[in-house]
CSV table of C-alpha atoms in Angstrom, one decimal:
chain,number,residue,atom,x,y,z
A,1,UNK,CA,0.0,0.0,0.0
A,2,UNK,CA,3.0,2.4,1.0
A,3,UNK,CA,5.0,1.6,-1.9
A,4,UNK,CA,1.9,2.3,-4.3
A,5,UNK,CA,1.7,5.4,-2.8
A,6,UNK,CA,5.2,6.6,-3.7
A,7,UNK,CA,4.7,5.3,-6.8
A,8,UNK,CA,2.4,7.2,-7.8
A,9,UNK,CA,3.9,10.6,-5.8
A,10,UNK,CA,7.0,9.7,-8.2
A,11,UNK,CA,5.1,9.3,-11.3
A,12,UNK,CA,3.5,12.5,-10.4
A,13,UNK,CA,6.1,14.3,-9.6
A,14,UNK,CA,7.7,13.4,-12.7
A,15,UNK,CA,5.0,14.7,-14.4
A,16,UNK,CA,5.5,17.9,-12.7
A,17,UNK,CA,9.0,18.4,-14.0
A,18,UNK,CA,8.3,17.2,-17.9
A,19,UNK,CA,7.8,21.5,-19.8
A,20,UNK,CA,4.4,21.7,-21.8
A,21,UNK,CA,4.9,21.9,-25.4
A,22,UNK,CA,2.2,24.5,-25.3
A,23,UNK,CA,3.4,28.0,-25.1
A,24,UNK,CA,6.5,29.2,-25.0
A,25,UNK,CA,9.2,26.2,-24.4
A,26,UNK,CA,7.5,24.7,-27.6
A,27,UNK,CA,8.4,28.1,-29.5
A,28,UNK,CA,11.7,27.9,-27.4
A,29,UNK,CA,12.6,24.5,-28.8
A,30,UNK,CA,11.6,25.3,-32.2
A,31,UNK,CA,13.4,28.0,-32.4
A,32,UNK,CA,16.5,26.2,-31.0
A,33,UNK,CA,16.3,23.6,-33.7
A,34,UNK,CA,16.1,25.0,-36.4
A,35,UNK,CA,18.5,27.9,-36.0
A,36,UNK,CA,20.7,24.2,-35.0
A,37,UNK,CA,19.9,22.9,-38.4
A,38,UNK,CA,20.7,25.8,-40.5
A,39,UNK,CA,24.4,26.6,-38.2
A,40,UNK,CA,24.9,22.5,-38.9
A,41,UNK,CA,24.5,23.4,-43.2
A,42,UNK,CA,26.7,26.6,-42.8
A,43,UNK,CA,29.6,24.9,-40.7
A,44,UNK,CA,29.6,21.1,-42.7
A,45,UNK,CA,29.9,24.0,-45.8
A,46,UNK,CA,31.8,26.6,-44.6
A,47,UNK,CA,35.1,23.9,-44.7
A,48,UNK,CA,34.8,22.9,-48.8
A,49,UNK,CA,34.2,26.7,-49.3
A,50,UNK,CA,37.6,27.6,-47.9
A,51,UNK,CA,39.1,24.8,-49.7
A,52,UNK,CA,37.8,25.8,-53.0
A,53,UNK,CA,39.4,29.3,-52.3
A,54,UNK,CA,42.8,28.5,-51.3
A,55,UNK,CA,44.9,25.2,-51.1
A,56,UNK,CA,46.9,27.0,-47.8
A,57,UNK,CA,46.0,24.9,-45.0
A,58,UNK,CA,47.1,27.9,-42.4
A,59,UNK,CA,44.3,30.0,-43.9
A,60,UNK,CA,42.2,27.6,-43.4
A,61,UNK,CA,42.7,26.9,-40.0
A,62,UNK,CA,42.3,30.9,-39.6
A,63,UNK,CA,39.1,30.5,-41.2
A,64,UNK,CA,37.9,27.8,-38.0
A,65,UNK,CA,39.9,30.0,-35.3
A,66,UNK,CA,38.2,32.8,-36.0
A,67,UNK,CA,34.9,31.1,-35.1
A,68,UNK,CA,36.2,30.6,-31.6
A,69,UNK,CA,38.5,33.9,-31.2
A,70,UNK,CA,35.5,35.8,-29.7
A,71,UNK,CA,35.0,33.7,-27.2
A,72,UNK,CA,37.7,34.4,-25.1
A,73,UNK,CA,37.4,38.1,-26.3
A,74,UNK,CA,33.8,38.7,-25.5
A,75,UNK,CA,32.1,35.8,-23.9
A,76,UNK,CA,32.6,37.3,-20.4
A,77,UNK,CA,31.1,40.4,-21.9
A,78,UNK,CA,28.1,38.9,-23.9
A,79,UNK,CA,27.1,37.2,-20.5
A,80,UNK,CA,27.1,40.5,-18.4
A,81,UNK,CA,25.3,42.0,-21.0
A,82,UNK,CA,22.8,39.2,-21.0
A,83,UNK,CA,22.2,39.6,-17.6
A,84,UNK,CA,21.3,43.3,-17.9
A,85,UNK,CA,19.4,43.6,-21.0
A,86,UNK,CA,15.3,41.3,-22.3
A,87,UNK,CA,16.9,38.2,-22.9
A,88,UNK,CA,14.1,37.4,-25.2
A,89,UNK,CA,14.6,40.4,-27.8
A,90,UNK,CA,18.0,40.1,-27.6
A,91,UNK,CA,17.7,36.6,-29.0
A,92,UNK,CA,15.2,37.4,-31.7
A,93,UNK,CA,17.4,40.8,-32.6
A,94,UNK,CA,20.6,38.7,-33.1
A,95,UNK,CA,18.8,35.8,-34.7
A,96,UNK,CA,17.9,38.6,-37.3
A,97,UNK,CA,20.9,40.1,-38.2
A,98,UNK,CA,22.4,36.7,-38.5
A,99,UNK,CA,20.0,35.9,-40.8
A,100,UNK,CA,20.8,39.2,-42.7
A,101,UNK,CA,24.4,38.9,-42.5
A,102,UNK,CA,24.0,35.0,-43.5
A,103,UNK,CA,21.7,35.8,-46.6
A,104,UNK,CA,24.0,38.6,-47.7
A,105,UNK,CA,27.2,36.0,-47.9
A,106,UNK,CA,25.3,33.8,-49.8
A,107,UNK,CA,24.8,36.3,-52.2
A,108,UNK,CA,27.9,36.8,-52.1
A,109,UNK,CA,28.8,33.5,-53.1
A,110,UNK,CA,26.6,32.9,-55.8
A,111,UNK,CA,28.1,35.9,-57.7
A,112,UNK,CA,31.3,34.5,-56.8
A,113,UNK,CA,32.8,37.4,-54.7
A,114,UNK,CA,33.4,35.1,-51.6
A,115,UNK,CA,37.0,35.3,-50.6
A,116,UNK,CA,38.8,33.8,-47.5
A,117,UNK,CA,39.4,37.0,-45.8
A,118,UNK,CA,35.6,37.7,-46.1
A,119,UNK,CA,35.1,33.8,-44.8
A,120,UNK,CA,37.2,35.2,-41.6
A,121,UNK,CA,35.1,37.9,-40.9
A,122,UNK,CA,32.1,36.1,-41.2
A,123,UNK,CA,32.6,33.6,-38.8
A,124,UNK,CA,34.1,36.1,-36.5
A,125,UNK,CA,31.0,38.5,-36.5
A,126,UNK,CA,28.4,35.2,-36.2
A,127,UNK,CA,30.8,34.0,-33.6
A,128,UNK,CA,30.6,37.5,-31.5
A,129,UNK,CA,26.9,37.6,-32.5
A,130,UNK,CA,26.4,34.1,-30.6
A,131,UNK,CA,28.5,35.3,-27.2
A,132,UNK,CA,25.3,37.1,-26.7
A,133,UNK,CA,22.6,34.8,-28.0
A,134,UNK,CA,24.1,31.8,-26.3
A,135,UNK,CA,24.0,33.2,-22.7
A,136,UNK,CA,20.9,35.1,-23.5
A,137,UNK,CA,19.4,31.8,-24.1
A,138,UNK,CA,20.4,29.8,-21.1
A,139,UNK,CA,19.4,32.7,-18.8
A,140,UNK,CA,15.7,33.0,-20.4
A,141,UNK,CA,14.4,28.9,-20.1
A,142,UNK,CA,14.6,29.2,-16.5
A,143,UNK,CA,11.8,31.6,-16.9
A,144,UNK,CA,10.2,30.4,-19.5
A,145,UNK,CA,10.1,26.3,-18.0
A,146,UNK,CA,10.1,27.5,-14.4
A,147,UNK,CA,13.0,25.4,-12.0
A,148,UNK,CA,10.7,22.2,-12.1
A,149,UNK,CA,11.1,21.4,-15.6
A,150,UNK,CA,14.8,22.8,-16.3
A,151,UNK,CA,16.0,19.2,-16.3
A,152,UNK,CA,13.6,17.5,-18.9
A,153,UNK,CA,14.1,20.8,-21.2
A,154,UNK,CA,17.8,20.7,-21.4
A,155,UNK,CA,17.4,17.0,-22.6
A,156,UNK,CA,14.9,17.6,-25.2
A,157,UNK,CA,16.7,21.0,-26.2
A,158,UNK,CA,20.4,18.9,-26.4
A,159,UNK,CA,18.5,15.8,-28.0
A,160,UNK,CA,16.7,17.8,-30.9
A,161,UNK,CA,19.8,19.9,-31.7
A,162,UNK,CA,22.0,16.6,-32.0
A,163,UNK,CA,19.5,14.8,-33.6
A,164,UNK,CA,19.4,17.8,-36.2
A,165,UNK,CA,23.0,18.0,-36.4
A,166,UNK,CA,24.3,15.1,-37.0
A,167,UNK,CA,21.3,12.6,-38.7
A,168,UNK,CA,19.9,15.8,-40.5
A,169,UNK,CA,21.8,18.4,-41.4
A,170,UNK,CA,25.0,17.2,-42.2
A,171,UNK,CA,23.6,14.1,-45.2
A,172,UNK,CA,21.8,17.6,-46.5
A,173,UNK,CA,24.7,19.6,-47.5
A,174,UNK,CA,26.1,17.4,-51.0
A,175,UNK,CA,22.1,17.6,-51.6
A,176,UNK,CA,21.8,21.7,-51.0
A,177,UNK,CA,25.4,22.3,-52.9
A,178,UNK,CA,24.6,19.9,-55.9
A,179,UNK,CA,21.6,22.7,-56.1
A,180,UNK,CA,23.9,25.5,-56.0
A,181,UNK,CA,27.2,26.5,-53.7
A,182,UNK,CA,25.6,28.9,-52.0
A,183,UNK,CA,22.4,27.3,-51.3
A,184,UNK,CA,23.3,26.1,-47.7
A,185,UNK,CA,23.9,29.5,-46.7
A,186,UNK,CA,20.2,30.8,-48.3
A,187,UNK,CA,18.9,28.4,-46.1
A,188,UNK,CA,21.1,29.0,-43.2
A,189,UNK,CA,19.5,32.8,-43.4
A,190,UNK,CA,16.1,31.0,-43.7
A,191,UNK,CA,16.3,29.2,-40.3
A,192,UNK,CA,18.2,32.7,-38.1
A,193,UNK,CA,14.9,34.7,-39.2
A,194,UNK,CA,12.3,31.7,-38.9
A,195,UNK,CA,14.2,31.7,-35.3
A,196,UNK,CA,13.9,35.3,-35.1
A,197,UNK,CA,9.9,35.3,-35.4
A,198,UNK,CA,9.5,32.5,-33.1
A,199,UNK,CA,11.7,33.9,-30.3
A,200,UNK,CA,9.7,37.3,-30.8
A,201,UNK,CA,6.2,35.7,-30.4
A,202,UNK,CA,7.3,34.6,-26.9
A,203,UNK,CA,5.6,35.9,-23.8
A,204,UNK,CA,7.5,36.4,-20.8
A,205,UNK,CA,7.6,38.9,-17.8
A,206,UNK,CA,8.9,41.4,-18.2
A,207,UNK,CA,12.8,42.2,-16.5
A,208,UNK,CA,13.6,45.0,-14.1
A,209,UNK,CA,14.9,47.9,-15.4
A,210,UNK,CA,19.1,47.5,-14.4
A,211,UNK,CA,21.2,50.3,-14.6
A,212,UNK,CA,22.6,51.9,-18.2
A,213,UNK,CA,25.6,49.9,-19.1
A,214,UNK,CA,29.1,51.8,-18.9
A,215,UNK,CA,32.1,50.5,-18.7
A,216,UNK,CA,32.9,50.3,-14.6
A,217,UNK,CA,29.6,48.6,-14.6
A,218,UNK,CA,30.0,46.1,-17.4
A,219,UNK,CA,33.5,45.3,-15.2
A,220,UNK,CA,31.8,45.1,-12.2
A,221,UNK,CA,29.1,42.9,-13.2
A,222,UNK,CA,32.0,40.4,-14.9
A,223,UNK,CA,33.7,40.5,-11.9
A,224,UNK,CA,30.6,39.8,-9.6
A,225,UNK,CA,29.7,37.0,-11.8
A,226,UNK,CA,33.2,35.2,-11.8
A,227,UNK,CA,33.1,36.2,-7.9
A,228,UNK,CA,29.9,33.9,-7.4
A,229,UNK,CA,31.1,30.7,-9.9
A,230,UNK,CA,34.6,30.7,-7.6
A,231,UNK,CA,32.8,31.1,-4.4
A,232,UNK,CA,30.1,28.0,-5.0
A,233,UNK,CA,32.4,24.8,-4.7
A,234,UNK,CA,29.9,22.4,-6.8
A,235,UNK,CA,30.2,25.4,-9.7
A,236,UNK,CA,34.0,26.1,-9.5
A,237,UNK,CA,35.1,22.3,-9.3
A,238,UNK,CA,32.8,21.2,-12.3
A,239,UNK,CA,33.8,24.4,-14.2
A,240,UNK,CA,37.1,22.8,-13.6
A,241,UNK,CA,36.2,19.9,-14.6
A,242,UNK,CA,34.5,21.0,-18.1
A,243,UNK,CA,37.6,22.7,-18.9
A,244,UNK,CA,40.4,19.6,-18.9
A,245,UNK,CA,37.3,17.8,-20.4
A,246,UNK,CA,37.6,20.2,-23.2
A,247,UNK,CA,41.3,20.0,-23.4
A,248,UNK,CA,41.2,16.3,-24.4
A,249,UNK,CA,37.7,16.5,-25.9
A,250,UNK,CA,39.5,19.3,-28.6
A,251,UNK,CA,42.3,17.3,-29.0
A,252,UNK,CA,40.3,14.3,-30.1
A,253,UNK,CA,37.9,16.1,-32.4
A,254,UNK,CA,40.9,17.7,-34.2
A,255,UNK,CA,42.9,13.9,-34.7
A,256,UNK,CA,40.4,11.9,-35.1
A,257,UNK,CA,40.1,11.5,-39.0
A,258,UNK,CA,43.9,10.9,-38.4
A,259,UNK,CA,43.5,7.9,-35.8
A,260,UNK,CA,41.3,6.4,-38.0
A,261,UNK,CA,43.0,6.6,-41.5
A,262,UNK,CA,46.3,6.5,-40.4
A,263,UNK,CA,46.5,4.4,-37.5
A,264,UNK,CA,43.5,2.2,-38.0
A,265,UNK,CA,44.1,2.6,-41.9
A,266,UNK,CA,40.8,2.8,-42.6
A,267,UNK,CA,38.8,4.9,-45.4
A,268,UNK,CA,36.7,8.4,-45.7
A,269,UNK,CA,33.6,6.1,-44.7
A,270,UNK,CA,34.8,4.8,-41.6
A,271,UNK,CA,35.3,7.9,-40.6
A,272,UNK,CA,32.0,8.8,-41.4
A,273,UNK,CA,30.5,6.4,-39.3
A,274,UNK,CA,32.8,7.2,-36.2
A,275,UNK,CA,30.7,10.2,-36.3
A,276,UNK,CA,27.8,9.0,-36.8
A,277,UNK,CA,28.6,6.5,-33.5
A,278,UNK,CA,29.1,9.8,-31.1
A,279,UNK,CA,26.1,11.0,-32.3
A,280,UNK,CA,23.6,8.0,-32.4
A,281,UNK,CA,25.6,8.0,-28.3
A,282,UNK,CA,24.2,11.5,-27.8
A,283,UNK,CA,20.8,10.8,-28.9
A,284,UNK,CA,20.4,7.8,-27.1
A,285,UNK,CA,21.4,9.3,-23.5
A,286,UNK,CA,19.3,12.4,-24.2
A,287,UNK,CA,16.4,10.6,-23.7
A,288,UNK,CA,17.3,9.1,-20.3
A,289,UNK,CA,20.0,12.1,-19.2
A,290,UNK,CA,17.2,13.8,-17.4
A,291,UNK,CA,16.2,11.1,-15.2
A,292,UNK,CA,19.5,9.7,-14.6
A,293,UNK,CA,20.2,13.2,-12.9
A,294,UNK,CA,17.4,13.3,-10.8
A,295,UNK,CA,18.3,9.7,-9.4
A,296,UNK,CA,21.7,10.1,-8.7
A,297,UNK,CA,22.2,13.5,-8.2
A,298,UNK,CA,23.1,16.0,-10.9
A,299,UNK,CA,27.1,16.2,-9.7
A,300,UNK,CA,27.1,12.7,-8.8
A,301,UNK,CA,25.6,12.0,-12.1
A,302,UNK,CA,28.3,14.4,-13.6
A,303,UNK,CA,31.2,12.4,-11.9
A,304,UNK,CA,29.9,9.5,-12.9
A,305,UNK,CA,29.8,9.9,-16.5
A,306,UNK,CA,33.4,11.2,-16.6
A,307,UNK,CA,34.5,8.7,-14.6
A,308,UNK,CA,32.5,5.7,-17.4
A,309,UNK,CA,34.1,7.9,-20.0
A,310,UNK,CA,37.8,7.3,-19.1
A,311,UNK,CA,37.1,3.7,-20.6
A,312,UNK,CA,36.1,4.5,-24.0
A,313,UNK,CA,39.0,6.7,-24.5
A,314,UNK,CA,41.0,4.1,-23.4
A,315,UNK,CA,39.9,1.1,-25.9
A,316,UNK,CA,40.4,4.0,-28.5
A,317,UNK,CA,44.1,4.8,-28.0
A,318,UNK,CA,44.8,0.8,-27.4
A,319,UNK,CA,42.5,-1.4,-29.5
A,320,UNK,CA,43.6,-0.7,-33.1
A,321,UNK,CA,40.2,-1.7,-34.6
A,322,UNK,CA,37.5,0.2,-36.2
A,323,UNK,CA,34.9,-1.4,-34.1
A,324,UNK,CA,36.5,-0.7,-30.8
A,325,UNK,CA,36.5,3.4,-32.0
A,326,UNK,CA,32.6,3.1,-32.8
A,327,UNK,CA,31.8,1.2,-29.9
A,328,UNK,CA,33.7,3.5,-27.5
A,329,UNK,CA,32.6,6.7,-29.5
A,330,UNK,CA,28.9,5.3,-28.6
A,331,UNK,CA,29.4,5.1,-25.5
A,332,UNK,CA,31.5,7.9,-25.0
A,333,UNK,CA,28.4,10.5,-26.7
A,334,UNK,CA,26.3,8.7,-24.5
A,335,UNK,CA,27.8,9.6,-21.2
A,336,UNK,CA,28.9,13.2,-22.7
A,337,UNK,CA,25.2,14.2,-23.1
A,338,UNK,CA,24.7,12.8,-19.7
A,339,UNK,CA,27.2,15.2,-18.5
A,340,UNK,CA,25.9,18.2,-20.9
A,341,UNK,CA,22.5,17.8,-20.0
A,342,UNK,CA,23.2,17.5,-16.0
A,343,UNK,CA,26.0,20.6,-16.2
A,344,UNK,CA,23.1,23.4,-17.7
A,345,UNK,CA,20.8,22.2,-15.5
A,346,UNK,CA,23.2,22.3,-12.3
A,347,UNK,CA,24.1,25.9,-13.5
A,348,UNK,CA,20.8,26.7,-13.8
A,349,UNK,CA,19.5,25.9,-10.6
A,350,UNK,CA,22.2,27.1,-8.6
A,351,UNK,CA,23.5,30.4,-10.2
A,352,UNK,CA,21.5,33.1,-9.0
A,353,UNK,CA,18.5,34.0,-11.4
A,354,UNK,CA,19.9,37.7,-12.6
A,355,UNK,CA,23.4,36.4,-13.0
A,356,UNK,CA,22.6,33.0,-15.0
A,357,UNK,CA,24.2,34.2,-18.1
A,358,UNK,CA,27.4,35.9,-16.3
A,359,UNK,CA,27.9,32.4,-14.7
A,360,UNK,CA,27.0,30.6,-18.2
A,361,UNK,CA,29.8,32.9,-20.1
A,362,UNK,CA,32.4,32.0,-17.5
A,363,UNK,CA,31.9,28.3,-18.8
A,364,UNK,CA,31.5,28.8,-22.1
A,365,UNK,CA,34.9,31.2,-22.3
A,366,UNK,CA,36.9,28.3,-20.6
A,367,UNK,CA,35.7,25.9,-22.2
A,368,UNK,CA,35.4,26.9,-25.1
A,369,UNK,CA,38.9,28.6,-25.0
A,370,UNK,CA,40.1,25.1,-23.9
A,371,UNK,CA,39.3,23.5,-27.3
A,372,UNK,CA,42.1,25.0,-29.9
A,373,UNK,CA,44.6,24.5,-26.5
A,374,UNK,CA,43.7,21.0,-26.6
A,375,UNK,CA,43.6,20.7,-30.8
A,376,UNK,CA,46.9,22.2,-30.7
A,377,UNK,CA,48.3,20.0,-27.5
A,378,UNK,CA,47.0,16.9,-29.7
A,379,UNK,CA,48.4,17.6,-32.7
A,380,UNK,CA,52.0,18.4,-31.2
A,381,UNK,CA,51.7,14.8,-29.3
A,382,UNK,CA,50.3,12.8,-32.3
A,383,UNK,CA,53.5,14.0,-34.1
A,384,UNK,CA,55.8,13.0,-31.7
A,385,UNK,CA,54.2,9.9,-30.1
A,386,UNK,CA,52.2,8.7,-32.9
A,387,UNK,CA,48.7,9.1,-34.0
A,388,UNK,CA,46.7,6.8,-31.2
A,389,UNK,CA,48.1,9.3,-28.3
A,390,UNK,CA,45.6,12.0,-28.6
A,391,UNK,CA,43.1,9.6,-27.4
A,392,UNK,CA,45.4,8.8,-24.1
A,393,UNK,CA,46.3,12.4,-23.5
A,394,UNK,CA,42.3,12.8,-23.7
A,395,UNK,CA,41.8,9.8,-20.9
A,396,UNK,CA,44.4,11.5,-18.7
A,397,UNK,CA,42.6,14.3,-19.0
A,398,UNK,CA,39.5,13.3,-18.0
A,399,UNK,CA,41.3,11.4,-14.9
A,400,UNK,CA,42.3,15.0,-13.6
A,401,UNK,CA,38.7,16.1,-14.4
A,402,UNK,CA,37.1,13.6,-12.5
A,403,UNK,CA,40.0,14.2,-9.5
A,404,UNK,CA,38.2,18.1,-9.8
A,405,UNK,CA,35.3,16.9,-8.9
A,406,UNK,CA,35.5,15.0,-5.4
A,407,UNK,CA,35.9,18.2,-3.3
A,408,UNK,CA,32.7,19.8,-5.0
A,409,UNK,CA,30.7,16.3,-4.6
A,410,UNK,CA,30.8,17.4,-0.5
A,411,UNK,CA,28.9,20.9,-1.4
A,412,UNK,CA,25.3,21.1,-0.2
A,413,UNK,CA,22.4,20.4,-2.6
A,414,UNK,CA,21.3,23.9,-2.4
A,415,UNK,CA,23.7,26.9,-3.4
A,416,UNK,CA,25.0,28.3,-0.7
């Protein structure tokens, strides 16, 4: 009788925390796919673009490091400012100049005035354009789900964009270019102002008035919100944590086509699937991230996931076989999403509610900042130790990661 009870107090308690489509985290989501989709065509594009301009592998590389320079320029900033400003038209008023700035490259492209230096300051100006929208975004679902739901809508939010990304988008491109080179980008445009409308029709309350922005207060708000992420244990140790992830996560990303054509001696299509295998991973745990987190514990289901991922990352710098690489890249997605999903929503509920994006920024700046480190670290130890270490230096990596952890695993449940 007392067990049915729960049962049905956890069923319904689960229901409490699963967001209605209805409203605005259905517009949310929609939004959030779709502008996904059409940044998946532009980026799987972007690459063959560059290629067909210049056969310079430097400038090409410039052409990818310019999509990450403003992050460690102005991701503190676009936080702060996300903290101050509607969250909600600041979305939909990025979203539309993206879309403008994206449909104007593609015409651009079709007349055939592209040029790499133009490619450069494209993805630099989308790049600083998305310091903004990114906090902006993680700051407004809090208000728009309520704290009950957070969990369930960073797992359909994570699931939808990966399921986009990598089983949609990306077969779409040779289909879109075989139409015409700069059709991706047409498109692209097409899904930053669909996004745009869709953020606009959303109906939040509205934000107190903050004070003008100057420069002493933009410092002081960036220093107030790096103040509260080092002061919360659980925050500073899995920021930590994120960081090395990043490192060895970089580094892997950068190698990998070389671990498995050179070192597995496999073909373009192996690689292919690889891929595919992290993301099918991803997918899978995006259903089920959610609820792991509430069963364990978010942190404990954090540390957990980085712990399980030491393993996979181990068979792929040892095992020289194809199927040990897909097996460990599925589980490997599997457990990252576990960790992505749990790591917003821990942010989220324990970041106060006017400095969410300030907090958010801080990650995203690190890590984020952490990936060309850890592409460059990679690529320096695959050429001296051969091309199966990248994988090991990543599995170290995580082992200090998970070592970051243990002290913030002791912080209360409740921000302090």
């Amino acid at each position: 009788m007392v067990e049915g009870v729960t049962d049905a107090a956890e069923t319904a308690a689960a229901a409490e925390r699963a967001p209605s489509w209805r409203g605005g985290f259905g517009r949310l989501w929609s939004a959030a796919i779709i502008s996904r989709f059409g940044d998946s065509l532009r980026i799987a594009a972007l690459p063959l673009l560059a290629t067909s301009l210049t056969d310079e592998p430097t400038l090409v590389a410039l052409v990818a490091a310019c999509g990450y320079l403003p992050w460690i320029l102005f991701g503190l900033i676009g936080g702060a400012v996300a903290d101050r400003v509607d969250q909600r038209r600041a979305m939909w008023a990025v979203d539309l100049v993206r879309g403008l700035l994206i449909g104007s490259f593609a015409v651009a492209v079709a007349f055939d005035q592209a040029t790499i230096a133009l490619l450069m300051i494209l993805a630099f100006v989308l790049t600083t354009l998305q310091t903004l929208f990114d906090n902006a975004a993680t700051a407004l679902l809090p208000a728009v789900v309520g704290p009950e739901a957070l969990g369930s809508a960073n797992a359909r939010l994570q699931t939808g964009q990966m399921l986009v990304s990598s089983f949609l988008a990306t077969p779409a491109v040779p289909l879109l270019l075989a139409a015409g080179i700069a059709v991706p980008y047409a498109a692209n445009a097409a899904t930053y102002l669909l996004g745009a409308a869709l953020i606009a029709s959303l109906r939040t309350a509205p934000r107190a008035r903050a004070a003008p922005l100057s420069g002493s207060g933009l410092r002081a708000d960036i220093a107030e919100g790096v103040r509260i992420l080092w002061r919360d244990r659980a925050l500073r140790g899995l920021c930590l944590a994120a960081t090395l992830c990043n490192v060895g996560v970089g580094g892997l990303i950068a190698t990998l086509v070389l671990h498995v054509t050179g070192w597995l001696d496999a073909g373009a299509t192996a690689y292919a699937l690889c891929l595919s295998a992290y993301g099918v991973g991803s997918v899978v745990a995006g259903f089920c991230a959610n609820r792991i987190g509430r069963r364990v514990g978010r942190l404990r289901s954090i540390f957990l996931a980085g712990l399980v991922q030491i393993v996979p990352l181990l068979a792929i710098g040892t095992i020289r076989s194809v199927w040990a690489v897909l097996l460990g890249l599925v589980v490997f997605g599997f457990m990252g999403m576990v960790w992505n999903v749990n790591q917003v929503t821990l942010m989220q509920q324990r970041s106060p509610s006017d400095a969410i994006g300030r907090i958010s920024a801080a990650f995203r700046t690190l890590s984020l900042g952490a990936t060309p480190v850890g592409a460059a670290l990679a690529g320096v130890a695959a050429s001296a130790w051969g091309l199966n270490t990248p994988a090991l230096l990543a599995a170290a990596l995580f082992v200090l990661a998970v070592a970051a952890l243990i002290p913030a695993l002791k912080s209360p449940v409740t921000a302090p």
